[in-house]
Coordinates of C-alpha atoms and ligand atoms in Angstrom, one line a residue:
M1 CA 32.6 14.3 3.9
K2 CA 34.4 13.1 0.7
K3 CA 32.7 10.1 -1.0
I4 CA 35.3 7.7 0.2
R5 CA 34.9 4.0 -0.8
V6 CA 36.3 1.3 1.4
A7 CA 36.2 -2.2 0.0
I8 CA 36.4 -5.1 2.5
D9 CA 36.6 -8.6 1.0
G10 CA 37.4 -12.0 2.4
P11 CA 36.0 -15.4 3.0
A12 CA 32.9 -16.3 5.1
G13 CA 33.3 -15.7 8.8
A14 CA 36.4 -13.5 8.6
G15 CA 34.6 -10.8 10.6
K16 CA 33.9 -8.4 7.7
S17 CA 30.5 -7.4 8.7
S18 CA 31.0 -6.6 12.4
I19 CA 34.2 -4.7 11.6
S20 CA 32.6 -2.8 8.7
K21 CA 29.6 -1.9 10.9
C22 CA 31.9 -0.6 13.6
A23 CA 34.1 1.4 11.3
A24 CA 31.1 2.8 9.3
K25 CA 29.5 4.1 12.5
K26 CA 32.7 5.7 13.7
F27 CA 33.2 7.6 10.4
G28 CA 29.5 8.3 9.6
M29 CA 29.7 6.2 6.4
I30 CA 27.1 3.8 5.1
Y31 CA 27.8 0.1 5.5
V32 CA 26.8 -2.0 2.5
D33 CA 26.6 -5.7 3.2
T34 CA 26.6 -7.1 -0.4
G35 CA 26.3 -10.7 0.9
A36 CA 22.8 -9.8 2.1
M37 CA 21.7 -9.0 -1.4
Y38 CA 22.8 -12.5 -2.7
R39 CA 21.0 -14.0 0.3
A40 CA 17.8 -12.1 -0.5
C41 CA 17.9 -13.4 -4.1
A42 CA 18.3 -16.9 -2.7
V43 CA 15.3 -16.4 -0.4
Y44 CA 13.2 -15.3 -3.4
A45 CA 14.2 -18.5 -5.3
I46 CA 13.6 -20.8 -2.3
E47 CA 10.2 -19.3 -1.4
N48 CA 9.0 -19.4 -5.0
G49 CA 10.1 -22.9 -5.7
I50 CA 12.7 -21.8 -8.3
E51 CA 15.7 -24.0 -8.8
I52 CA 19.0 -22.2 -8.2
T53 CA 20.4 -22.6 -11.7
D54 CA 21.2 -20.0 -14.4
E55 CA 18.3 -21.2 -16.7
A56 CA 15.7 -21.2 -13.9
I57 CA 16.6 -18.0 -12.2
T58 CA 17.5 -15.6 -15.0
P59 CA 13.9 -15.3 -16.4
H60 CA 12.8 -14.3 -12.9
L61 CA 15.4 -11.6 -12.1
D62 CA 13.1 -8.7 -13.0
E63 CA 10.6 -9.9 -10.3
I64 CA 13.2 -9.4 -7.6
E65 CA 13.3 -6.0 -6.0
I66 CA 15.7 -5.4 -3.2
D67 CA 15.8 -2.4 -1.0
M68 CA 18.3 -1.6 1.7
S69 CA 17.7 0.9 4.5
Y70 CA 20.4 2.1 6.8
S71 CA 20.2 3.3 10.4
P72 CA 22.8 3.5 13.2
D73 CA 21.5 0.1 14.4
G74 CA 22.4 -1.5 11.1
Q75 CA 21.0 -2.4 7.8
R76 CA 17.5 -3.7 7.0
I77 CA 16.9 -5.6 3.8
M78 CA 13.5 -5.7 2.1
L79 CA 12.6 -8.2 -0.6
N80 CA 9.6 -7.1 -2.7
G81 CA 8.4 -5.0 0.2
K82 CA 8.9 -7.7 2.9
D83 CA 11.5 -7.4 5.6
V84 CA 13.8 -10.4 5.2
T85 CA 16.6 -9.2 7.5
T86 CA 16.4 -12.2 9.8
R87 CA 15.2 -14.7 7.2
I88 CA 18.3 -14.3 5.0
R89 CA 20.5 -15.6 7.9
E90 CA 18.8 -19.1 7.9
E91 CA 20.8 -22.1 6.8
D92 CA 19.0 -22.6 3.5
A93 CA 19.6 -19.0 2.5
T94 CA 23.2 -19.3 3.5
I95 CA 23.8 -22.3 1.2
G96 CA 21.5 -20.9 -1.5
S97 CA 23.4 -17.5 -1.6
S98 CA 26.7 -19.2 -2.4
K99 CA 25.0 -21.1 -5.2
I100 CA 23.1 -18.1 -6.6
A101 CA 26.3 -16.0 -6.5
V102 CA 27.8 -18.2 -9.2
I103 CA 25.1 -17.1 -11.7
P104 CA 26.4 -14.2 -13.9
S105 CA 23.0 -12.5 -14.5
V106 CA 22.4 -12.3 -10.8
R107 CA 25.9 -10.8 -10.2
L108 CA 25.4 -8.2 -13.0
K109 CA 22.1 -7.1 -11.4
L110 CA 23.5 -6.8 -7.9
V111 CA 26.8 -5.2 -8.9
E112 CA 24.9 -2.4 -10.7
M113 CA 22.9 -1.7 -7.5
Q114 CA 26.1 -1.8 -5.4
R115 CA 27.9 0.7 -7.8
T116 CA 24.9 3.1 -7.6
I117 CA 24.9 3.1 -3.8
A118 CA 28.7 3.8 -3.8
Q119 CA 28.2 6.7 -6.3
N120 CA 25.9 8.5 -4.0
N121 CA 27.4 7.8 -0.6
A122 CA 30.6 7.4 1.4
V123 CA 30.6 3.6 1.8
I124 CA 32.2 0.7 3.5
M125 CA 31.2 -2.2 1.3
D126 CA 31.9 -5.8 2.2
G127 CA 31.8 -8.9 0.0
R128 CA 34.0 -11.1 -2.1
D129 CA 34.6 -9.1 -5.3
I130 CA 34.4 -5.5 -4.1
G131 CA 38.0 -4.6 -4.6
T132 CA 38.5 -6.6 -7.7
H133 CA 35.3 -6.0 -9.6
V134 CA 32.6 -3.8 -8.0
L135 CA 34.8 -0.8 -6.9
P136 CA 38.2 -1.3 -8.6
D137 CA 39.0 2.4 -7.8
A138 CA 38.1 2.2 -4.1
E139 CA 40.3 4.5 -2.0
L140 CA 41.1 1.7 0.4
K141 CA 40.9 -2.1 -0.1
I142 CA 41.2 -4.6 2.7
F143 CA 41.3 -8.3 2.4
L144 CA 40.3 -9.8 5.8
T145 CA 40.9 -13.4 6.5
A146 CA 41.4 -16.0 9.3
S147 CA 41.9 -19.7 9.6
V148 CA 39.0 -22.0 8.9
A149 CA 39.0 -23.2 12.6
E150 CA 38.9 -19.6 13.9
R151 CA 36.2 -18.5 11.5
A152 CA 34.1 -21.6 12.4
K153 CA 34.6 -20.9 16.1
R154 CA 33.5 -17.3 15.7
R155 CA 30.4 -18.2 13.6
Y156 CA 29.4 -20.9 16.0
I157 CA 29.5 -18.6 19.1
E158 CA 27.6 -16.0 17.1
M159 CA 24.9 -18.5 16.2
L160 CA 24.6 -19.7 19.8
E161 CA 24.3 -16.1 21.0
K162 CA 21.5 -15.6 18.6
G163 CA 19.7 -18.7 20.0
M164 CA 20.2 -20.6 16.8
K165 CA 20.9 -24.4 17.1
C166 CA 24.0 -25.7 15.4
E167 CA 26.9 -28.1 15.6
I168 CA 30.5 -27.0 15.2
S169 CA 31.1 -29.7 12.6
K170 CA 28.3 -28.4 10.5
V171 CA 29.6 -24.9 10.7
I172 CA 33.1 -26.1 9.5
E173 CA 31.5 -28.0 6.7
D174 CA 29.5 -24.9 5.6
I175 CA 32.5 -22.6 5.7
E176 CA 34.6 -25.1 3.7
F177 CA 31.8 -25.5 1.1
R178 CA 31.4 -21.7 0.7
D179 CA 35.2 -21.1 0.6
K180 CA 35.5 -23.6 -2.3
N181 CA 32.4 -22.4 -4.1
D182 CA 33.2 -18.7 -3.7
S183 CA 36.8 -19.0 -4.8
E184 CA 36.4 -21.4 -7.7
R185 CA 33.5 -19.8 -9.5
E186 CA 34.4 -18.4 -12.9
F187 CA 32.8 -15.0 -12.7
A188 CA 34.3 -12.5 -10.1
P189 CA 35.5 -15.1 -7.6
L190 CA 36.7 -14.4 -4.1
K191 CA 40.2 -13.1 -4.7
Q192 CA 42.5 -10.6 -3.0
A193 CA 42.9 -7.5 -5.2
E194 CA 46.6 -6.7 -6.0
D195 CA 46.4 -3.4 -4.2
A196 CA 44.5 -4.7 -1.2
I197 CA 46.0 -4.8 2.3
L198 CA 45.9 -8.3 3.7
I199 CA 44.9 -8.6 7.4
D200 CA 44.9 -12.1 9.0
T201 CA 42.7 -11.8 12.1
S202 CA 43.2 -15.3 13.4
D203 CA 45.2 -14.1 16.4
M204 CA 43.7 -10.6 16.7
S205 CA 40.8 -9.4 18.9
F206 CA 37.9 -7.6 17.4
E207 CA 39.1 -4.4 19.0
E208 CA 42.6 -4.8 17.5
V209 CA 41.2 -5.4 14.0
C210 CA 38.8 -2.5 14.3
E211 CA 41.5 -0.1 15.4
K212 CA 43.8 -1.2 12.6
I213 CA 41.1 -0.7 10.0
C214 CA 40.0 2.7 11.4
D215 CA 43.7 3.8 11.3
L216 CA 43.8 2.8 7.6
I217 CA 40.6 4.7 6.9
K218 CA 41.9 7.8 8.6
E219 CA 44.8 7.8 6.1
V220 CA 42.5 8.1 3.1
I221 CA 39.9 10.5 4.5
Ligands
DC1 O1 29.0 -12.5 3.2 P1 27.9 -13.5 3.2 O2 28.3 -14.8 3.9 O3 26.6 -13.0 3.8 O4 27.6 -13.9 1.6 C1 26.7 -14.8 1.2 C2 27.2 -15.5 -0.1 O5 27.1 -14.5 -1.1 C3 28.6 -16.0 -0.1 O6 28.6 -17.4 0.0 C4 29.2 -15.5 -1.3 C5 28.2 -14.6 -2.0 N1 28.8 -13.2 -2.2 C6 29.4 -13.0 -3.4 O7 29.6 -13.9 -4.2 N2 29.9 -11.7 -3.6 C7 29.7 -10.7 -2.8 N3 30.1 -9.5 -3.1 C8 29.1 -11.0 -1.5 C9 28.6 -12.3 -1.2

């Protein structure tokens, strides 16, 4: 298979990861969840009592080793040899990841890792800056979005299904905080690439979105 690169960007809760996973499986590509890398860095900071600021984090960057492994069941993420696949989804890691993603040295480190993965594999990579910054030459760029209400509703249901306790108002607050933080940061903010295809999934089912994206991938394969 050609080393196709598909970039899927968009705000939190737009459905990027489930859609990317589904399409990657269908085409035998590797799904790279770049948000998980920012989350793992946040977990390192939290668990080592390091404040999430540029000055405090940058001297510790060399201590952070992230490994991703891929299987048909999904991606597992290791932080310094420890499996943090579940830990990175907790509330403090979610908020921490958005804060840590503002720090340029963290982004430089992770973007380098992401580009190396894409050089060696056919990938579907999701994030905020994949089409604009990480893989500006990607064969296909998609910007996936949905209204705040719809994204919050989906995330809320997903959390309940995983047995996590939450309130819808808290989920809305979290999404609004991250939208603002992710879009307003100076370095590689969340932004639609000029050549990305915009898909608003507010009124689409998961199957409809997946089919549309798979059709777009078929055109570039
Ligand atoms: O996709 P996610 O919700 O797991 O991402 C967690 C945080 O990481 C999100 O608030 C923004 C940040 N992020 C980023 O800045 N750039 C990326 N390519 C991926 C995620």
